[in-house]
Amino acid sequence: MTNHKNIELKCYQDGTPSVMRKRTVYMSLFFYRKSDVLVQLTKAFCERFLPKYGDRTVDQMVQAARSIKQNIAEGLTDGQTSFEVEIKLLGIARGSNQELLEDYMDYLKQYGLTEWAEGNKPRFDRLRAFCKEHSDDKDFHPFYQKWTDEEMCNTAICLCHMVDRALTNFLEKRDREFVEEGGVRERMTAARLDMRGTQKQIIAQLEAENATLKTQVASLQREVEALRRMVKPERPELPG
């Protein structure tokens, strides 16, 4: 059962609690940025090394690459209001990433090319260091027309593994948060309870202030009565 006290709520300027989760700036996440590289690299790879007509692999690879990037963006945007939708879309992104990885590995097998992680460890280590250090398309783009198909495949495979690892860790983190906090309904309940708690605090504070004021008024009334008695004029004696 979700403990609503453990749910962290942000508040508007007037103090009203919000059911919205904190916004995730997905464009700064390195696995989103690497997914953008995969889109651009895959387009260039398909244009250079796959048939332009009659091969469904082109559409499948480009769509798989786009699906990774788009589902990360949509999932983390919708995640402000729904844990469930975010987890579902990030899961789809991870599945698309695996699909793209398989396509690149199949290409290497089909044409008898080397997967560097298994057959050329020194070169793979240099590639992995480059991919780890760089996450933006501007760093990869100059090589799209220079690399061989083997080089482009291995670069994509390396990026796919990095994206998969990052998405897996991110999903695990979100899964734990969902178990602890629940979804939007739990946040709505927490917000209402928080609002009621705030209202009760305000009422209690006002009641305490009211009691203090009543005490002060009663004290002032006693002082006034005492002053009246002190200045009360004596009755003049009537003539006999």
Short mmCIF file of C-alpha atoms in Angstrom, two decimals:
data_model
loop_
_atom_site.label_atom_id
_atom_site.label_comp_id
_atom_site.label_asym_id
_atom_site.label_seq_id
_atom_site.Cartn_x
_atom_site.Cartn_y
_atom_site.Cartn_z
CA MET A 1 0.00 0.00 0.00
CA THR A 2 1.35 3.41 -0.98
CA ASN A 3 2.28 5.70 1.88
CA HIS A 4 1.02 9.08 0.74
CA LYS A 5 3.42 10.81 3.13
CA ASN A 6 6.32 9.54 1.00
CA ILE A 7 5.04 11.23 -2.16
CA GLU A 8 6.92 14.44 -2.87
CA LEU A 9 4.56 17.09 -4.23
CA LYS A 10 5.48 20.42 -5.72
CA CYS A 11 3.27 23.40 -4.98
CA TYR A 12 2.05 26.43 -6.89
CA GLN A 13 2.90 29.92 -5.67
CA ASP A 14 -0.29 30.11 -3.61
CA GLY A 15 0.65 26.90 -1.80
CA THR A 16 -1.80 24.62 -3.62
CA PRO A 17 -0.21 21.17 -4.09
CA SER A 18 0.14 19.84 -7.66
CA VAL A 19 -0.44 16.26 -8.84
CA MET A 20 2.07 16.80 -11.67
CA ARG A 21 5.44 15.09 -11.34
CA LYS A 22 8.65 17.00 -11.80
CA ARG A 23 9.38 17.55 -15.49
CA THR A 24 12.23 15.49 -16.96
CA VAL A 25 14.35 17.44 -19.45
CA TYR A 26 14.81 14.46 -21.75
CA MET A 27 16.89 16.34 -24.32
CA SER A 28 19.77 16.52 -21.83
CA LEU A 29 19.79 12.77 -21.19
CA PHE A 30 22.70 11.10 -22.95
CA PHE A 31 20.66 8.06 -24.01
CA TYR A 32 18.16 10.33 -25.77
CA ARG A 33 21.01 12.17 -27.49
CA LYS A 34 22.59 8.89 -28.56
CA SER A 35 19.22 7.75 -29.91
CA ASP A 36 19.22 10.83 -32.15
CA VAL A 37 22.66 9.77 -33.41
CA LEU A 38 21.21 6.33 -34.21
CA VAL A 39 18.45 7.92 -36.31
CA GLN A 40 20.87 9.99 -38.40
CA LEU A 41 23.47 7.21 -38.67
CA THR A 42 20.84 4.66 -39.72
CA LYS A 43 19.48 6.92 -42.45
CA ALA A 44 22.99 7.45 -43.83
CA PHE A 45 23.78 3.73 -43.59
CA CYS A 46 20.62 2.71 -45.44
CA GLU A 47 21.17 5.29 -48.18
CA ARG A 48 24.73 4.12 -48.77
CA PHE A 49 24.61 0.36 -48.30
CA LEU A 50 21.05 -0.95 -48.71
CA PRO A 51 18.91 -1.12 -51.88
CA LYS A 52 16.72 1.92 -52.39
CA TYR A 53 13.82 -0.19 -53.68
CA GLY A 54 12.45 -3.63 -52.98
CA ASP A 55 13.99 -4.12 -49.55
CA ARG A 56 11.75 -3.66 -46.50
CA THR A 57 14.81 -3.65 -44.26
CA VAL A 58 15.38 0.04 -45.00
CA ASP A 59 11.97 1.11 -43.70
CA GLN A 60 12.20 -1.27 -40.76
CA MET A 61 15.59 0.01 -39.63
CA VAL A 62 14.73 3.69 -40.03
CA GLN A 63 11.40 3.23 -38.23
CA ALA A 64 13.06 1.26 -35.43
CA ALA A 65 15.64 4.02 -34.95
CA ARG A 66 12.92 6.70 -34.94
CA SER A 67 10.84 4.66 -32.51
CA ILE A 68 13.66 4.68 -29.95
CA LYS A 69 14.01 8.45 -30.03
CA GLN A 70 10.32 9.33 -30.30
CA ASN A 71 9.16 6.99 -27.54
CA ILE A 72 11.83 8.30 -25.17
CA ALA A 73 10.65 11.86 -25.86
CA GLU A 74 6.94 11.05 -25.59
CA GLY A 75 7.36 8.78 -22.58
CA LEU A 76 9.31 11.30 -20.53
CA THR A 77 6.90 14.09 -21.49
CA ASP A 78 3.76 12.10 -20.64
CA GLY A 79 5.50 10.96 -17.48
CA GLN A 80 4.59 14.24 -15.80
CA THR A 81 1.06 12.92 -15.41
CA SER A 82 1.42 9.15 -15.76
CA PHE A 83 4.04 6.75 -14.48
CA GLU A 84 2.28 3.95 -16.36
CA VAL A 85 2.47 5.63 -19.77
CA GLU A 86 6.11 6.60 -19.24
CA ILE A 87 7.17 3.07 -18.32
CA LYS A 88 5.20 1.60 -21.23
CA LEU A 89 6.71 3.95 -23.84
CA LEU A 90 10.24 3.57 -22.52
CA GLY A 91 9.72 -0.18 -22.74
CA ILE A 92 8.71 0.22 -26.39
CA ALA A 93 11.83 2.33 -27.00
CA ARG A 94 13.97 -0.41 -25.50
CA GLY A 95 12.29 -3.01 -27.71
CA SER A 96 12.88 -0.91 -30.82
CA ASN A 97 16.51 -0.49 -29.81
CA GLN A 98 16.89 -4.26 -29.60
CA GLU A 99 15.26 -4.64 -33.01
CA LEU A 100 17.71 -2.16 -34.56
CA LEU A 101 20.63 -3.90 -32.86
CA GLU A 102 19.57 -7.22 -34.41
CA ASP A 103 19.36 -5.64 -37.88
CA TYR A 104 22.93 -4.36 -37.70
CA MET A 105 24.22 -7.67 -36.36
CA ASP A 106 22.39 -9.54 -39.13
CA TYR A 107 24.01 -7.30 -41.74
CA LEU A 108 27.47 -8.18 -40.43
CA LYS A 109 26.67 -11.89 -40.55
CA GLN A 110 25.10 -11.67 -44.00
CA TYR A 111 28.16 -10.04 -45.57
CA GLY A 112 30.79 -11.84 -43.51
CA LEU A 113 31.96 -8.72 -41.70
CA THR A 114 33.53 -8.58 -38.23
CA GLU A 115 31.75 -7.63 -35.06
CA TRP A 116 34.60 -5.87 -33.28
CA ALA A 117 33.49 -6.74 -29.75
CA GLU A 118 34.27 -10.37 -30.57
CA GLY A 119 36.86 -10.26 -33.36
CA ASN A 120 38.79 -7.00 -33.00
CA LYS A 121 38.98 -6.07 -29.32
CA PRO A 122 41.54 -3.20 -29.60
CA ARG A 123 39.47 -1.44 -32.25
CA PHE A 124 36.28 -2.06 -30.30
CA ASP A 125 37.80 -0.51 -27.17
CA ARG A 126 38.70 2.65 -29.11
CA LEU A 127 35.21 2.80 -30.61
CA ARG A 128 33.55 2.30 -27.23
CA ALA A 129 35.64 5.10 -25.71
CA PHE A 130 34.62 7.43 -28.56
CA CYS A 131 30.91 6.54 -28.26
CA LYS A 132 31.01 6.93 -24.50
CA GLU A 133 32.60 10.37 -24.71
CA HIS A 134 30.37 11.69 -27.51
CA SER A 135 26.57 11.75 -27.49
CA ASP A 136 25.64 14.29 -30.18
CA ASP A 137 25.16 13.87 -33.90
CA LYS A 138 27.58 16.71 -34.69
CA ASP A 139 30.41 14.50 -33.42
CA PHE A 140 29.46 11.53 -35.63
CA HIS A 141 28.06 13.26 -38.71
CA PRO A 142 31.43 14.03 -40.37
CA PHE A 143 32.10 10.28 -40.64
CA TYR A 144 28.81 9.16 -42.20
CA GLN A 145 30.14 9.45 -45.74
CA LYS A 146 33.63 8.16 -44.87
CA TRP A 147 33.08 5.04 -42.78
CA THR A 148 32.77 1.62 -44.37
CA ASP A 149 29.65 -0.46 -43.78
CA GLU A 150 31.57 -2.47 -41.17
CA GLU A 151 32.56 0.68 -39.33
CA MET A 152 29.03 2.08 -39.39
CA CYS A 153 27.53 -1.21 -38.23
CA ASN A 154 29.92 -1.53 -35.31
CA THR A 155 29.35 2.09 -34.29
CA ALA A 156 25.58 1.55 -34.32
CA ILE A 157 25.92 -1.70 -32.37
CA CYS A 158 28.05 0.04 -29.74
CA LEU A 159 25.50 2.87 -29.42
CA CYS A 160 22.61 0.40 -29.20
CA HIS A 161 24.28 -1.41 -26.30
CA MET A 162 24.85 1.88 -24.48
CA VAL A 163 21.26 3.02 -25.01
CA ASP A 164 19.93 -0.36 -23.85
CA ARG A 165 22.01 -0.31 -20.67
CA ALA A 166 20.95 3.26 -19.86
CA LEU A 167 17.27 2.59 -20.58
CA THR A 168 17.34 -0.57 -18.47
CA ASN A 169 18.77 1.33 -15.50
CA PHE A 170 16.36 4.24 -16.00
CA LEU A 171 13.36 1.88 -16.20
CA GLU A 172 14.45 0.12 -13.01
CA LYS A 173 14.64 3.47 -11.24
CA ARG A 174 11.19 4.48 -12.50
CA ASP A 175 9.79 1.07 -11.55
CA ARG A 176 10.97 1.52 -7.97
CA GLU A 177 9.51 5.03 -7.85
CA PHE A 178 6.18 3.75 -9.13
CA VAL A 179 6.05 1.02 -6.46
CA GLU A 180 6.85 3.56 -3.73
CA GLU A 181 4.69 6.47 -4.94
CA GLY A 182 2.03 4.90 -7.14
CA GLY A 183 0.49 6.64 -10.14
CA VAL A 184 -1.50 9.80 -10.69
CA ARG A 185 -4.42 8.62 -8.53
CA GLU A 186 -2.14 8.22 -5.54
CA ARG A 187 -0.67 11.66 -6.22
CA MET A 188 -4.18 13.13 -6.41
CA THR A 189 -5.03 11.53 -3.08
CA ALA A 190 -1.78 12.81 -1.57
CA ALA A 191 -2.48 16.31 -2.94
CA ARG A 192 -5.97 16.33 -1.45
CA LEU A 193 -4.69 15.05 1.89
CA ASP A 194 -1.93 17.64 1.81
CA MET A 195 -4.47 20.35 1.02
CA ARG A 196 -6.74 19.18 3.84
CA GLY A 197 -3.78 19.08 6.17
CA THR A 198 -2.86 22.62 5.18
CA GLN A 199 -6.44 23.79 5.69
CA LYS A 200 -6.56 22.14 9.11
CA GLN A 201 -3.32 23.86 10.06
CA ILE A 202 -4.74 27.21 8.95
CA ILE A 203 -7.97 26.63 10.88
CA ALA A 204 -6.04 25.57 14.00
CA GLN A 205 -3.81 28.62 13.69
CA LEU A 206 -6.82 30.93 13.32
CA GLU A 207 -8.55 29.31 16.29
CA ALA A 208 -5.43 29.78 18.40
CA GLU A 209 -5.17 33.41 17.31
CA ASN A 210 -8.89 33.89 18.05
CA ALA A 211 -8.48 32.47 21.56
CA THR A 212 -5.50 34.78 22.17
CA LEU A 213 -7.50 37.77 20.98
CA LYS A 214 -10.44 36.86 23.23
CA THR A 215 -8.07 36.67 26.19
CA GLN A 216 -6.58 40.04 25.31
CA VAL A 217 -10.05 41.60 24.90
CA ALA A 218 -11.20 40.25 28.27
CA SER A 219 -8.05 41.64 29.90
CA LEU A 220 -8.58 45.04 28.29
CA GLN A 221 -12.21 45.06 29.42
CA ARG A 222 -11.14 44.44 33.02
CA GLU A 223 -8.61 47.26 32.79
CA VAL A 224 -11.31 49.60 31.44
CA GLU A 225 -13.69 48.71 34.26
CA ALA A 226 -10.95 49.32 36.80
CA LEU A 227 -10.22 52.73 35.29
CA ARG A 228 -13.91 53.62 35.32
CA ARG A 229 -14.16 52.86 39.01
CA MET A 230 -11.09 54.95 39.74
CA VAL A 231 -12.43 58.05 38.00
CA LYS A 232 -16.10 57.65 38.99
CA PRO A 233 -17.27 61.06 40.51
CA GLU A 234 -18.60 61.11 44.07
CA ARG A 235 -22.29 61.97 44.52
CA PRO A 236 -22.80 65.52 45.94
CA GLU A 237 -24.53 65.67 49.33
CA LEU A 238 -28.09 66.97 49.07
CA PRO A 239 -28.96 70.04 51.25
CA GLY A 240 -30.89 69.17 54.43
#
